[in-house]
């Protein structure tokens, strides 16, 4: 998150109104409801993990054991079980 000078962003009247409540402090202004991105959407990490998990499920359906998948993907036995038995895509 970057800092932006309020005098550059806000109109003078709004800046004066804000200064009645806070001066010289950092204030976080959240995004509007519904505009927030879920974890990993911007970086593509969410989609990458979904593809990995789908590949694991496919390998499991074709006969790969949980132990083999754990070694291949460097994940714990329990984590592999959660992925291959989950109903989420």
mmCIF file of N, CA and C in Angstrom:
data_model
loop_
_atom_site.group_PDB
_atom_site.id
_atom_site.type_symbol
_atom_site.label_atom_id
_atom_site.label_comp_id
_atom_site.label_asym_id
_atom_site.label_seq_id
_atom_site.Cartn_x
_atom_site.Cartn_y
_atom_site.Cartn_z
ATOM 1 N N UNK A 1 0.844 -1.158 0.000
ATOM 2 C CA UNK A 1 0.000 0.000 0.000
ATOM 3 C C UNK A 1 0.897 1.230 0.000
ATOM 4 N N UNK A 2 0.639 2.118 -0.927
ATOM 5 C CA UNK A 2 1.452 3.324 -0.998
ATOM 6 C C UNK A 2 0.735 4.496 -0.334
ATOM 7 N N UNK A 3 1.513 5.453 0.106
ATOM 8 C CA UNK A 3 0.964 6.642 0.732
ATOM 9 C C UNK A 3 0.779 7.712 -0.343
ATOM 10 N N UNK A 4 -0.311 8.440 -0.234
ATOM 11 C CA UNK A 4 -0.614 9.513 -1.174
ATOM 12 C C UNK A 4 -0.917 10.764 -0.365
ATOM 13 N N UNK A 5 -0.367 11.877 -0.787
ATOM 14 C CA UNK A 5 -0.608 13.145 -0.120
ATOM 15 C C UNK A 5 -2.060 13.571 -0.372
ATOM 16 N N UNK A 6 -2.792 13.798 0.710
ATOM 17 C CA UNK A 6 -4.198 14.163 0.599
ATOM 18 C C UNK A 6 -4.426 15.448 -0.171
ATOM 19 N N UNK A 7 -3.480 16.385 -0.090
ATOM 20 C CA UNK A 7 -3.660 17.655 -0.809
ATOM 21 C C UNK A 7 -3.576 17.465 -2.316
ATOM 22 N N UNK A 8 -3.024 16.366 -2.746
ATOM 23 C CA UNK A 8 -2.933 16.072 -4.178
ATOM 24 C C UNK A 8 -4.204 15.356 -4.652
ATOM 25 N N UNK A 9 -4.798 14.565 -3.785
ATOM 26 C CA UNK A 9 -5.911 13.700 -4.172
ATOM 27 C C UNK A 9 -7.275 14.337 -3.924
ATOM 28 N N UNK A 10 -7.455 14.981 -2.767
ATOM 29 C CA UNK A 10 -8.774 15.481 -2.385
ATOM 30 C C UNK A 10 -8.973 16.922 -2.809
ATOM 31 N N UNK A 11 -10.210 17.288 -3.141
ATOM 32 C CA UNK A 11 -10.521 18.705 -3.372
ATOM 33 C C UNK A 11 -10.322 19.481 -2.066
ATOM 34 N N UNK A 12 -10.053 20.758 -2.167
ATOM 35 C CA UNK A 12 -9.707 21.571 -0.995
ATOM 36 C C UNK A 12 -10.786 21.521 0.081
ATOM 37 N N UNK A 13 -12.046 21.599 -0.286
ATOM 38 C CA UNK A 13 -13.137 21.569 0.708
ATOM 39 C C UNK A 13 -13.163 20.249 1.458
ATOM 40 N N UNK A 14 -12.980 19.150 0.749
ATOM 41 C CA UNK A 14 -12.981 17.839 1.393
ATOM 42 C C UNK A 14 -11.775 17.692 2.310
ATOM 43 N N UNK A 15 -10.631 18.176 1.865
ATOM 44 C CA UNK A 15 -9.427 18.120 2.693
ATOM 45 C C UNK A 15 -9.626 18.902 3.990
ATOM 46 N N UNK A 16 -10.232 20.080 3.902
ATOM 47 C CA UNK A 16 -10.502 20.876 5.106
ATOM 48 C C UNK A 16 -11.460 20.135 6.036
ATOM 49 N N UNK A 17 -12.441 19.455 5.486
ATOM 50 C CA UNK A 17 -13.389 18.677 6.288
ATOM 51 C C UNK A 17 -12.672 17.523 6.995
ATOM 52 N N UNK A 18 -11.806 16.827 6.293
ATOM 53 C CA UNK A 18 -11.049 15.723 6.894
ATOM 54 C C UNK A 18 -10.132 16.243 7.987
ATOM 55 N N UNK A 19 -9.533 17.405 7.773
ATOM 56 C CA UNK A 19 -8.606 17.982 8.754
ATOM 57 C C UNK A 19 -9.305 18.349 10.067
ATOM 58 N N UNK A 20 -10.618 18.430 10.060
ATOM 59 C CA UNK A 20 -11.337 18.672 11.309
ATOM 60 C C UNK A 20 -11.276 17.433 12.211
ATOM 61 N N UNK A 21 -11.056 16.278 11.620
ATOM 62 C CA UNK A 21 -11.039 15.023 12.369
ATOM 63 C C UNK A 21 -9.623 14.505 12.623
ATOM 64 N N UNK A 22 -8.732 14.688 11.646
ATOM 65 C CA UNK A 22 -7.375 14.170 11.790
ATOM 66 C C UNK A 22 -6.427 15.042 10.964
ATOM 67 N N UNK A 23 -5.230 15.304 11.543
ATOM 68 C CA UNK A 23 -4.217 16.091 10.845
ATOM 69 C C UNK A 23 -2.864 15.429 11.034
ATOM 70 N N UNK A 24 -2.113 15.326 9.981
ATOM 71 C CA UNK A 24 -0.754 14.810 10.055
ATOM 72 C C UNK A 24 -0.666 13.332 10.389
ATOM 73 N N UNK A 25 -1.725 12.574 10.222
ATOM 74 C CA UNK A 25 -1.750 11.143 10.516
ATOM 75 C C UNK A 25 -2.011 10.364 9.226
ATOM 76 N N UNK A 26 -1.658 9.096 9.246
ATOM 77 C CA UNK A 26 -1.985 8.218 8.129
ATOM 78 C C UNK A 26 -3.385 7.669 8.338
ATOM 79 N N UNK A 27 -4.196 7.731 7.320
ATOM 80 C CA UNK A 27 -5.573 7.245 7.387
ATOM 81 C C UNK A 27 -5.770 6.243 6.264
ATOM 82 N N UNK A 28 -6.300 5.070 6.608
ATOM 83 C CA UNK A 28 -6.591 4.048 5.604
ATOM 84 C C UNK A 28 -8.011 4.257 5.095
ATOM 85 N N UNK A 29 -8.180 4.321 3.798
ATOM 86 C CA UNK A 29 -9.501 4.443 3.194
ATOM 87 C C UNK A 29 -9.764 3.140 2.447
ATOM 88 N N UNK A 30 -10.678 2.317 2.968
ATOM 89 C CA UNK A 30 -10.921 1.006 2.356
ATOM 90 C C UNK A 30 -11.615 1.125 1.000
ATOM 91 N N UNK A 31 -11.478 0.076 0.213
ATOM 92 C CA UNK A 31 -12.173 0.031 -1.066
ATOM 93 C C UNK A 31 -13.660 -0.136 -0.837
ATOM 94 N N UNK A 32 -14.437 0.233 -1.831
ATOM 95 C CA UNK A 32 -15.875 0.041 -1.747
ATOM 96 C C UNK A 32 -16.191 -1.439 -1.684
ATOM 97 N N UNK A 33 -17.328 -1.741 -1.086
ATOM 98 C CA UNK A 33 -17.782 -3.121 -0.966
ATOM 99 C C UNK A 33 -17.928 -3.731 -2.362
ATOM 100 N N UNK A 34 -17.443 -4.947 -2.513
ATOM 101 C CA UNK A 34 -17.559 -5.629 -3.796
ATOM 102 C C UNK A 34 -16.395 -5.403 -4.743
ATOM 103 N N UNK A 35 -15.516 -4.482 -4.447
ATOM 104 C CA UNK A 35 -14.386 -4.206 -5.336
ATOM 105 C C UNK A 35 -13.123 -4.910 -4.880
ATOM 106 N N UNK A 36 -13.176 -5.504 -3.692
ATOM 107 C CA UNK A 36 -11.996 -6.145 -3.142
ATOM 108 C C UNK A 36 -11.741 -7.476 -3.843
ATOM 109 N N UNK A 37 -10.504 -7.730 -4.189
ATOM 110 C CA UNK A 37 -10.130 -8.976 -4.841
ATOM 111 C C UNK A 37 -9.821 -10.030 -3.783
ATOM 112 N N UNK A 38 -10.138 -11.256 -4.086
ATOM 113 C CA UNK A 38 -9.836 -12.361 -3.179
ATOM 114 C C UNK A 38 -8.338 -12.648 -3.220
ATOM 115 N N UNK A 39 -7.872 -13.396 -2.205
ATOM 116 C CA UNK A 39 -6.461 -13.720 -2.123
ATOM 117 C C UNK A 39 -6.010 -14.405 -3.410
ATOM 118 N N UNK A 40 -4.880 -13.976 -3.946
ATOM 119 C CA UNK A 40 -4.245 -14.618 -5.073
ATOM 120 C C UNK A 40 -4.814 -14.301 -6.432
ATOM 121 N N UNK A 41 -5.865 -13.505 -6.514
ATOM 122 C CA UNK A 41 -6.442 -13.194 -7.823
ATOM 123 C C UNK A 41 -5.556 -12.266 -8.638
ATOM 124 N N UNK A 42 -4.991 -11.276 -8.005
ATOM 125 C CA UNK A 42 -4.158 -10.316 -8.735
ATOM 126 C C UNK A 42 -2.862 -10.961 -9.221
ATOM 127 N N UNK A 43 -2.239 -11.775 -8.373
ATOM 128 C CA UNK A 43 -0.949 -12.373 -8.714
ATOM 129 C C UNK A 43 -1.082 -13.621 -9.586
ATOM 130 N N UNK A 44 -2.287 -14.215 -9.615
ATOM 131 C CA UNK A 44 -2.479 -15.446 -10.370
ATOM 132 C C UNK A 44 -2.215 -16.702 -9.553
ATOM 133 N N UNK A 45 -1.847 -16.527 -8.290
ATOM 134 C CA UNK A 45 -1.532 -17.666 -7.427
ATOM 135 C C UNK A 45 -2.752 -18.550 -7.209
ATOM 136 N N UNK A 46 -3.934 -17.967 -7.083
ATOM 137 C CA UNK A 46 -5.159 -18.735 -6.868
ATOM 138 C C UNK A 46 -5.407 -19.672 -8.057
ATOM 139 N N UNK A 47 -5.290 -19.166 -9.258
ATOM 140 C CA UNK A 47 -5.512 -19.984 -10.452
ATOM 141 C C UNK A 47 -4.443 -21.070 -10.577
ATOM 142 N N UNK A 48 -3.212 -20.735 -10.239
ATOM 143 C CA UNK A 48 -2.123 -21.708 -10.312
ATOM 144 C C UNK A 48 -2.373 -22.865 -9.345
ATOM 145 N N UNK A 49 -2.799 -22.566 -8.127
ATOM 146 C CA UNK A 49 -3.088 -23.619 -7.154
ATOM 147 C C UNK A 49 -4.292 -24.455 -7.580
ATOM 148 N N UNK A 50 -5.274 -23.832 -8.193
ATOM 149 C CA UNK A 50 -6.438 -24.579 -8.688
ATOM 150 C C UNK A 50 -6.015 -25.573 -9.762
ATOM 151 N N UNK A 51 -5.121 -25.151 -10.664
ATOM 152 C CA UNK A 51 -4.621 -26.068 -11.708
ATOM 153 C C UNK A 51 -3.818 -27.204 -11.096
ATOM 154 N N UNK A 52 -2.966 -26.876 -10.117
ATOM 155 C CA UNK A 52 -2.177 -27.910 -9.438
ATOM 156 C C UNK A 52 -3.080 -28.916 -8.752
ATOM 157 N N UNK A 53 -4.087 -28.424 -8.029
ATOM 158 C CA UNK A 53 -4.988 -29.310 -7.307
ATOM 159 C C UNK A 53 -5.786 -30.195 -8.267
ATOM 160 N N UNK A 54 -6.194 -29.638 -9.395
ATOM 161 C CA UNK A 54 -6.923 -30.428 -10.383
ATOM 162 C C UNK A 54 -6.022 -31.522 -10.963
ATOM 163 N N UNK A 55 -4.767 -31.194 -11.190
ATOM 164 C CA UNK A 55 -3.828 -32.202 -11.696
ATOM 165 C C UNK A 55 -3.638 -33.315 -10.665
ATOM 166 N N UNK A 56 -3.571 -32.956 -9.386
ATOM 167 C CA UNK A 56 -3.448 -33.960 -8.326
ATOM 168 C C UNK A 56 -4.658 -34.884 -8.307
ATOM 169 N N UNK A 57 -5.849 -34.291 -8.406
ATOM 170 C CA UNK A 57 -7.068 -35.111 -8.397
ATOM 171 C C UNK A 57 -7.084 -36.081 -9.569
ATOM 172 N N UNK A 58 -6.654 -35.596 -10.717
ATOM 173 C CA UNK A 58 -6.619 -36.449 -11.912
ATOM 174 C C UNK A 58 -5.617 -37.586 -11.732
ATOM 175 N N UNK A 59 -4.442 -37.293 -11.210
ATOM 176 C CA UNK A 59 -3.447 -38.335 -10.970
ATOM 177 C C UNK A 59 -3.968 -39.350 -9.956
ATOM 178 N N UNK A 60 -4.668 -38.872 -8.944
ATOM 179 C CA UNK A 60 -5.227 -39.767 -7.932
ATOM 180 C C UNK A 60 -6.284 -40.685 -8.558
ATOM 181 N N UNK A 61 -7.125 -40.119 -9.425
ATOM 182 C CA UNK A 61 -8.142 -40.932 -10.113
ATOM 183 C C UNK A 61 -7.511 -41.992 -11.010
ATOM 184 N N UNK A 62 -6.339 -41.675 -11.544
ATOM 185 C CA UNK A 62 -5.647 -42.621 -12.436
ATOM 186 C C UNK A 62 -4.814 -43.643 -11.672
ATOM 187 N N UNK A 63 -4.832 -43.556 -10.332
ATOM 188 C CA UNK A 63 -4.172 -44.591 -9.552
ATOM 189 C C UNK A 63 -2.973 -44.188 -8.731
ATOM 190 N N UNK A 64 -2.562 -42.936 -8.794
ATOM 191 C CA UNK A 64 -1.430 -42.502 -7.971
ATOM 192 C C UNK A 64 -1.850 -42.537 -6.500
ATOM 193 N N UNK A 65 -0.957 -42.981 -5.649
ATOM 194 C CA UNK A 65 -1.268 -43.053 -4.218
ATOM 195 C C UNK A 65 -1.064 -41.687 -3.565
ATOM 196 N N UNK A 66 -1.646 -41.525 -2.401
ATOM 197 C CA UNK A 66 -1.485 -40.279 -1.646
ATOM 198 C C UNK A 66 -0.020 -40.073 -1.300
ATOM 199 N N UNK A 67 0.675 -41.151 -0.972
ATOM 200 C CA UNK A 67 2.100 -41.044 -0.635
ATOM 201 C C UNK A 67 2.913 -40.567 -1.840
ATOM 202 N N UNK A 68 2.607 -41.106 -3.029
ATOM 203 C CA UNK A 68 3.321 -40.678 -4.236
ATOM 204 C C UNK A 68 3.083 -39.196 -4.510
ATOM 205 N N UNK A 69 1.834 -38.760 -4.365
ATOM 206 C CA UNK A 69 1.514 -37.355 -4.601
ATOM 207 C C UNK A 69 2.192 -36.454 -3.569
ATOM 208 N N UNK A 70 2.269 -36.909 -2.327
ATOM 209 C CA UNK A 70 2.925 -36.118 -1.279
ATOM 210 C C UNK A 70 4.392 -35.892 -1.610
ATOM 211 N N UNK A 71 5.047 -36.927 -2.102
ATOM 212 C CA UNK A 71 6.460 -36.797 -2.472
ATOM 213 C C UNK A 71 6.601 -35.894 -3.699
ATOM 214 N N UNK A 72 5.751 -36.114 -4.688
ATOM 215 C CA UNK A 72 5.826 -35.355 -5.944
ATOM 216 C C UNK A 72 5.590 -33.857 -5.722
ATOM 217 N N UNK A 73 4.590 -33.520 -4.910
ATOM 218 C CA UNK A 73 4.203 -32.114 -4.724
ATOM 219 C C UNK A 73 4.774 -31.494 -3.446
ATOM 220 N N UNK A 74 5.546 -32.248 -2.684
ATOM 221 C CA UNK A 74 6.174 -31.745 -1.453
ATOM 222 C C UNK A 74 5.139 -31.214 -0.470
ATOM 223 N N UNK A 75 4.048 -31.984 -0.308
ATOM 224 C CA UNK A 75 2.997 -31.633 0.636
ATOM 225 C C UNK A 75 2.799 -32.779 1.613
ATOM 226 N N UNK A 76 2.167 -32.488 2.731
ATOM 227 C CA UNK A 76 1.931 -33.524 3.729
ATOM 228 C C UNK A 76 0.845 -34.496 3.260
ATOM 229 N N UNK A 77 0.869 -35.667 3.848
ATOM 230 C CA UNK A 77 -0.117 -36.697 3.571
ATOM 231 C C UNK A 77 -1.539 -36.152 3.807
ATOM 232 N N UNK A 78 -1.733 -35.458 4.923
ATOM 233 C CA UNK A 78 -3.052 -34.909 5.247
ATOM 234 C C UNK A 78 -3.500 -33.843 4.250
ATOM 235 N N UNK A 79 -2.576 -33.003 3.799
ATOM 236 C CA UNK A 79 -2.934 -31.958 2.834
ATOM 237 C C UNK A 79 -3.346 -32.583 1.502
ATOM 238 N N UNK A 80 -2.637 -33.609 1.065
ATOM 239 C CA UNK A 80 -2.992 -34.293 -0.180
ATOM 240 C C UNK A 80 -4.388 -34.894 -0.047
ATOM 241 N N UNK A 81 -4.678 -35.512 1.078
ATOM 242 C CA UNK A 81 -6.008 -36.103 1.295
ATOM 243 C C UNK A 81 -7.098 -35.040 1.195
ATOM 244 N N UNK A 82 -6.864 -33.887 1.805
ATOM 245 C CA UNK A 82 -7.856 -32.807 1.742
ATOM 246 C C UNK A 82 -8.096 -32.370 0.305
ATOM 247 N N UNK A 83 -7.053 -32.314 -0.483
ATOM 248 C CA UNK A 83 -7.190 -31.864 -1.872
ATOM 249 C C UNK A 83 -7.903 -32.908 -2.721
ATOM 250 N N UNK A 84 -7.453 -34.160 -2.664
ATOM 251 C CA UNK A 84 -8.022 -35.164 -3.575
ATOM 252 C C UNK A 84 -9.429 -35.580 -3.187
ATOM 253 N N UNK A 85 -9.812 -35.451 -1.930
ATOM 254 C CA UNK A 85 -11.152 -35.819 -1.503
ATOM 255 C C UNK A 85 -12.107 -34.642 -1.436
ATOM 256 N N UNK A 86 -11.624 -33.438 -1.718
ATOM 257 C CA UNK A 86 -12.508 -32.269 -1.654
ATOM 258 C C UNK A 86 -13.444 -32.259 -2.849
ATOM 259 N N UNK A 87 -14.582 -31.606 -2.671
ATOM 260 C CA UNK A 87 -15.557 -31.507 -3.754
ATOM 261 C C UNK A 87 -15.402 -30.208 -4.523
ATOM 262 N N UNK A 88 -14.551 -29.313 -4.026
ATOM 263 C CA UNK A 88 -14.325 -28.049 -4.723
ATOM 264 C C UNK A 88 -13.537 -28.294 -5.993
ATOM 265 N N UNK A 89 -13.842 -27.538 -7.044
ATOM 266 C CA UNK A 89 -13.071 -27.697 -8.302
ATOM 267 C C UNK A 89 -11.662 -27.175 -8.195
#
